[in-house]
Coordinates of C-alpha atoms in Angstrom, one line a residue:
M1 CA 1.9 -33.9 44.5
D2 CA 0.7 -35.6 47.4
P3 CA -2.3 -37.3 47.6
L4 CA -4.7 -35.2 49.5
S5 CA -4.1 -33.1 47.2
A6 CA -4.1 -35.5 44.3
V7 CA -7.8 -36.5 45.6
L8 CA -9.1 -33.4 45.8
S9 CA -7.9 -32.3 42.5
L10 CA -9.4 -35.9 41.1
L11 CA -12.9 -34.3 42.7
K12 CA -12.5 -31.5 41.8
P13 CA -14.2 -29.2 44.6
R14 CA -16.8 -26.5 43.7
S15 CA -17.6 -23.5 46.0
Y16 CA -21.7 -23.2 44.2
T17 CA -22.6 -20.9 47.2
S18 CA -20.8 -19.1 50.2
G19 CA -21.5 -16.6 52.6
G20 CA -22.4 -16.2 55.9
M21 CA -25.0 -17.1 58.5
D22 CA -26.3 -14.6 61.4
M23 CA -29.2 -16.0 63.2
G24 CA -30.8 -14.5 66.1
G25 CA -32.9 -14.9 68.8
D26 CA -35.0 -18.6 69.5
W27 CA -34.3 -20.3 66.4
A28 CA -34.1 -24.0 64.7
I29 CA -33.4 -24.7 60.8
Q30 CA -34.1 -27.8 59.1
F31 CA -32.6 -28.1 56.2
G32 CA -32.4 -30.2 53.2
P33 CA -30.8 -33.7 51.8
H34 CA -27.7 -32.0 49.6
D35 CA -24.8 -33.5 47.3
G36 CA -21.1 -33.0 48.2
I37 CA -19.7 -31.5 51.2
K38 CA -20.8 -28.2 53.1
C39 CA -17.7 -26.4 55.5
Y40 CA -18.9 -23.8 57.5
A41 CA -17.1 -22.1 60.9
V42 CA -18.6 -20.5 63.9
V43 CA -17.6 -16.8 63.9
S44 CA -19.7 -15.9 67.3
G45 CA -22.2 -17.1 68.9
E46 CA -23.7 -20.5 69.1
C47 CA -25.6 -23.7 68.5
W48 CA -26.8 -26.8 68.2
L49 CA -26.0 -29.6 65.1
A50 CA -28.0 -32.3 64.6
V51 CA -27.6 -34.5 61.6
D52 CA -29.4 -37.4 60.8
G53 CA -28.2 -40.5 61.9
A54 CA -25.6 -39.4 63.4
P55 CA -25.1 -40.8 67.2
E56 CA -25.7 -37.5 69.1
P57 CA -26.4 -33.8 67.9
V58 CA -23.2 -31.4 68.2
H59 CA -23.3 -28.1 70.3
V60 CA -20.7 -25.9 68.0
S61 CA -19.5 -22.6 69.1
A62 CA -17.0 -19.9 68.3
G63 CA -14.0 -20.6 66.6
D64 CA -15.8 -24.0 65.8
C65 CA -15.5 -25.3 62.5
Y66 CA -17.6 -28.4 60.9
L67 CA -18.0 -30.4 57.7
L68 CA -21.0 -31.8 56.5
P69 CA -20.2 -35.0 54.1
S70 CA -22.8 -37.3 54.2
G71 CA -25.8 -35.5 52.2
R72 CA -28.4 -36.3 55.7
R73 CA -31.3 -33.7 56.4
F74 CA -29.7 -31.3 59.2
R75 CA -30.8 -29.5 61.6
M76 CA -29.6 -26.5 63.3
A77 CA -30.5 -24.6 66.5
S78 CA -30.8 -22.8 69.4
D79 CA -32.6 -25.2 71.0
L80 CA -33.3 -28.2 69.4
S81 CA -36.6 -28.8 71.2
L82 CA -37.8 -26.0 68.5
P83 CA -40.0 -26.8 65.9
P84 CA -37.6 -26.3 63.4
V85 CA -38.3 -23.3 60.1
D86 CA -36.9 -25.0 56.1
A87 CA -34.7 -23.4 55.3
Q88 CA -35.9 -22.5 52.4
T89 CA -37.8 -19.7 53.2
I90 CA -34.7 -18.0 54.6
F91 CA -32.2 -19.2 51.7
R92 CA -34.5 -18.6 49.1
F93 CA -31.2 -17.7 47.0
P94 CA -27.4 -18.8 47.0
L95 CA -25.8 -17.0 49.3
N96 CA -23.0 -16.1 46.6
G97 CA -20.4 -13.8 49.2
A98 CA -24.3 -12.5 51.6
I99 CA -25.2 -12.5 55.3
A100 CA -28.7 -14.3 55.0
T101 CA -30.5 -13.4 58.4
Y102 CA -32.8 -14.0 60.3
N103 CA -34.4 -12.6 63.6
G104 CA -32.9 -9.8 63.4
G105 CA -29.4 -11.9 63.6
G106 CA -26.5 -11.6 66.4
A107 CA -26.9 -14.3 68.6
C108 CA -24.9 -16.6 66.3
F109 CA -22.8 -15.6 63.0
G110 CA -20.9 -18.6 60.7
L111 CA -19.0 -18.6 57.5
G112 CA -18.6 -20.9 54.9
G113 CA -20.5 -23.1 52.2
H114 CA -21.4 -26.1 50.6
F115 CA -19.2 -27.8 47.7
A116 CA -20.3 -29.9 44.8
L117 CA -17.8 -32.8 43.9
S118 CA -16.8 -34.2 40.3
G119 CA -16.8 -38.1 39.6
D120 CA -17.0 -40.4 41.9
S121 CA -17.3 -38.7 45.4
S122 CA -17.4 -41.9 47.3
M123 CA -13.9 -42.4 48.1
L124 CA -13.5 -38.6 50.4
L125 CA -17.2 -38.4 52.0
K126 CA -17.5 -42.6 52.8
V127 CA -14.0 -41.6 54.9
L128 CA -15.3 -39.4 57.2
P129 CA -18.3 -39.2 59.9
P130 CA -22.0 -37.6 59.1
I131 CA -20.6 -34.4 61.2
V132 CA -16.5 -33.5 61.1
H133 CA -16.5 -31.0 64.1
L134 CA -13.0 -29.6 64.9
A135 CA -12.6 -27.9 68.5
K136 CA -11.6 -24.0 68.7
D137 CA -9.2 -25.5 70.7
S138 CA -7.1 -27.5 68.0
D139 CA -4.1 -25.9 65.8
R140 CA -6.1 -23.7 63.8
A141 CA -3.9 -20.4 62.8
A142 CA -5.2 -20.9 58.7
M143 CA -8.3 -21.3 59.6
R144 CA -8.9 -18.0 61.3
W145 CA -7.0 -16.7 58.5
C146 CA -9.2 -17.7 56.0
L147 CA -12.9 -16.5 58.4
E148 CA -11.1 -13.3 59.0
R149 CA -10.1 -12.9 55.5
M150 CA -13.8 -13.9 53.9
M151 CA -15.0 -11.7 57.2
Q152 CA -13.6 -8.4 55.9
E153 CA -15.1 -9.5 51.6
L154 CA -18.5 -10.1 53.3
R155 CA -18.7 -6.8 54.4
D156 CA -17.0 -4.6 52.0
P157 CA -17.7 -6.0 49.0
Q158 CA -14.6 -5.5 46.9
P159 CA -14.6 -6.9 42.8
G160 CA -13.6 -10.2 42.4
G161 CA -14.9 -10.2 46.4
Y162 CA -17.2 -13.6 45.5
L163 CA -14.3 -15.1 43.2
I164 CA -12.3 -14.4 46.7
A165 CA -14.7 -15.7 48.9
Q166 CA -14.7 -19.1 47.0
Q167 CA -11.5 -19.3 46.5
L168 CA -10.9 -18.7 50.5
T169 CA -14.1 -21.1 51.5
Y170 CA -12.2 -23.9 49.8
M171 CA -9.0 -22.9 51.7
M172 CA -10.8 -23.7 55.0
L173 CA -12.4 -26.3 53.2
V174 CA -9.1 -28.4 53.0
Q175 CA -7.4 -27.1 56.2
A176 CA -10.1 -28.3 57.6
L177 CA -9.8 -32.4 56.1
R178 CA -5.8 -31.8 57.7
L179 CA -6.6 -31.1 60.9
H180 CA -9.4 -33.7 60.9
L181 CA -7.1 -35.8 59.7
A182 CA -4.5 -34.9 62.4
E183 CA -7.3 -35.5 65.1
Q184 CA -8.5 -38.9 64.2
A185 CA -5.8 -40.6 62.3
D186 CA -5.4 -43.2 65.2
G187 CA -7.7 -45.7 64.9
S188 CA -9.5 -44.9 62.0
V189 CA -8.8 -47.1 58.4
G190 CA -8.9 -45.5 55.3
W191 CA -6.7 -43.3 51.9
L192 CA -7.5 -40.6 54.3
F193 CA -6.1 -40.9 57.8
A194 CA -3.6 -43.2 56.3
L195 CA -2.0 -39.6 55.4
A196 CA -1.0 -39.4 59.2
D197 CA 1.4 -42.7 58.7
K198 CA 5.0 -41.6 57.2
Q199 CA 5.8 -44.8 55.3
I200 CA 2.3 -45.2 53.9
S201 CA 1.9 -41.7 52.7
A202 CA 5.5 -42.0 51.2
A203 CA 4.2 -44.8 49.2
M204 CA 0.6 -44.1 47.9
S205 CA 2.6 -40.9 46.9
C206 CA 4.7 -42.5 44.1
I207 CA 1.0 -43.7 43.4
H208 CA -0.5 -41.1 42.9
N209 CA 2.3 -39.2 41.5
E210 CA 2.8 -42.2 38.4
P211 CA -0.1 -44.1 38.3
A212 CA 1.5 -46.1 34.9
R213 CA 4.6 -47.0 36.1
R214 CA 4.4 -50.9 37.2
W215 CA 4.7 -50.5 40.3
T216 CA 5.8 -53.6 42.5
L217 CA 4.8 -54.3 46.3
Q218 CA 8.3 -55.4 46.1
Q219 CA 9.0 -51.5 44.9
L220 CA 6.5 -49.6 47.1
A221 CA 8.1 -51.0 49.8
E222 CA 11.5 -49.8 49.1
E223 CA 9.7 -46.5 48.6
A224 CA 8.3 -47.1 52.2
G225 CA 11.8 -48.0 53.9
M226 CA 10.3 -51.4 54.7
S227 CA 10.1 -55.3 54.4
R228 CA 7.8 -56.8 51.7
S229 CA 6.1 -58.5 54.0
S230 CA 5.9 -56.0 56.5
F231 CA 4.2 -53.2 54.4
A232 CA 1.7 -55.5 53.0
V233 CA 0.3 -55.9 56.2
K234 CA 0.4 -52.5 57.4
F235 CA -0.6 -50.9 54.2
K236 CA -3.7 -52.6 53.8
E237 CA -4.4 -52.5 58.3
T238 CA -3.8 -49.0 57.3
V239 CA -5.4 -47.7 54.0
G240 CA -8.1 -51.1 54.4
S241 CA -7.0 -52.3 51.0
S242 CA -3.4 -54.2 49.2
P243 CA -1.1 -51.4 47.7
M244 CA -2.1 -53.0 44.7
E245 CA -5.7 -53.4 45.3
Y246 CA -5.1 -49.4 45.8
L247 CA -3.6 -48.7 43.0
T248 CA -5.7 -50.3 40.3
R249 CA -8.6 -48.3 42.1
W250 CA -6.4 -45.1 41.8
R251 CA -6.0 -45.9 38.2
M252 CA -8.9 -46.4 37.4
L253 CA -10.9 -43.5 39.3
L254 CA -8.0 -41.4 37.5
A255 CA -9.7 -43.5 33.8
A256 CA -13.3 -42.5 34.7
D257 CA -11.8 -38.5 35.3
K258 CA -10.3 -39.0 31.6
L259 CA -13.7 -40.6 29.8
S260 CA -15.9 -37.9 31.6
N261 CA -13.7 -35.2 31.3
S262 CA -11.9 -35.7 28.1
S263 CA -12.5 -36.6 24.1
D264 CA -8.8 -38.8 25.1
P265 CA -9.8 -42.4 23.4
I266 CA -9.8 -45.4 25.0
S267 CA -6.3 -46.5 23.9
T268 CA -4.6 -43.7 24.6
I269 CA -6.6 -43.9 28.3
A270 CA -5.4 -47.3 29.1
L271 CA -2.3 -46.4 28.0
S272 CA -1.1 -43.4 30.0
L273 CA -2.2 -46.1 32.7
G274 CA 0.0 -48.6 32.2
Y275 CA -1.9 -50.4 30.4
E276 CA -0.5 -51.8 27.2
S277 CA -4.0 -52.7 25.6
E278 CA -7.0 -51.5 25.2
S279 CA -8.7 -54.6 26.0
A280 CA -7.1 -55.6 30.2
F281 CA -7.8 -52.2 30.7
S282 CA -11.0 -52.6 29.6
T283 CA -11.4 -55.4 31.7
A284 CA -9.9 -53.9 34.8
F285 CA -12.2 -51.3 34.4
K286 CA -15.4 -53.2 34.3
R287 CA -13.9 -55.1 38.0
E288 CA -13.5 -52.9 39.7
M289 CA -16.3 -49.4 37.9
G290 CA -19.1 -52.9 36.7
C291 CA -19.3 -51.3 33.6
S292 CA -17.2 -51.3 30.4
P293 CA -15.3 -47.6 29.3
R294 CA -17.8 -47.5 26.5
Q295 CA -20.5 -48.2 28.8
Y296 CA -19.4 -45.7 31.1
V297 CA -18.8 -42.7 28.6
R298 CA -22.4 -43.7 27.3
G299 CA -24.2 -43.8 31.1
R300 CA -22.4 -40.0 31.6
G301 CA -24.1 -38.7 28.4
E302 CA -27.6 -38.8 29.9
T303 CA -26.3 -40.2 33.5
H304 CA -29.3 -40.5 35.6
L305 CA -27.3 -41.9 39.5
L306 CA -29.3 -44.0 41.5
E307 CA -29.0 -45.0 44.9
A308 CA -29.8 -48.3 45.0
K309 CA -30.8 -50.1 48.2
D310 CA -27.7 -51.7 49.1
G311 CA -25.7 -48.4 48.7
S312 CA -24.5 -49.0 45.2
R313 CA -24.7 -46.2 42.0
Q314 CA -26.5 -47.2 39.0
A315 CA -25.9 -45.7 35.8
R316 CA -29.0 -45.3 33.3
I317 CA -27.9 -46.4 29.8
P318 CA -29.9 -43.6 27.0
R319 CA -31.1 -45.8 24.4
S320 CA -31.7 -44.6 20.8
P321 CA -34.7 -43.1 20.4
R322 CA -35.9 -46.9 18.1
D323 CA -35.2 -49.0 21.1
T324 CA -38.1 -50.0 22.6
T325 CA -35.6 -52.8 24.7
P326 CA -36.1 -52.4 28.5
T327 CA -32.9 -49.7 29.8
K328 CA -29.8 -51.2 30.5
Q329 CA -28.8 -50.6 34.0
V330 CA -25.3 -50.8 34.7
R331 CA -24.0 -50.6 38.3
W332 CA -20.9 -49.6 40.1
G333 CA -20.1 -49.7 43.7
P334 CA -19.2 -47.1 45.2
R335 CA -15.8 -48.7 46.4
D336 CA -12.8 -46.3 47.8
L337 CA -9.8 -46.1 47.3
G338 CA -9.6 -48.1 51.0
H339 CA -12.6 -48.8 53.4
P340 CA -13.6 -46.5 56.4
V341 CA -13.8 -47.6 60.2
H342 CA -13.9 -44.4 62.0
G343 CA -12.6 -45.6 65.7

């Protein structure tokens, strides 16, 4: 499995709302903060898109696609100077394969969906800017095919159409990430952009396909077809972390997924990821995630993920009914598979 597929499989994107928006006349809509990632494409017409914290608004037109991975408030409008309408007054229910119409429609029509992510979603979201804008002149035959198929499903609903729309939206997301990778690889740092480098991507694939193997720097360098020293330097410059740091972080993200979604004992998980003892695994897990595996499991039971002022995350460990001690806060930073620098 290639690294992008491996990461998306770990995060398990779920399209919990997919459909279309048909805007008419002069309009402006304000959307609140959101979890996960939004992926939309403009089928006809044009509009402006402004995201809180983004350097400047983006003009999108027919054939353009955009991702909103930051979760920040954003505004869509024919004219950004217009007073906006709250999106909740228009989209009162999830679209779920339907088309929402405002002001009679006809001016701007878009398709797409909203994805929820499992696990440490910062692994993906942190390597993306607030707005990922893919212009229509990109090489996007696959994207056009997805849009055409979605239009057919929405205009002529058939049994199973909602499920098909979800899967088509997922394909749009993957294709959008591919296109962004192809357009932004030069000068950007992070695991996603490193996939454009054949040598580094080869080493990353080895780590993803065999996380339990006792990889050495020399072995990974040989897989990349490079000398040990050159590989170490290039990996750090491209990914943002050393090969061994990347390996450890990927193992711990896999471990967190297993702790959350399986009943495997910690000792079994440790062995499956290349650790000979539970204690060695627990030490590595705590170093990366900020809490022990057992604390992580307990915290997932009634987890409240809190955003600290420094951007780190906190897991509230639930107490027993008789426990009157202060609730313990276990913090883990949103460490990803390499620190992104958007160039």
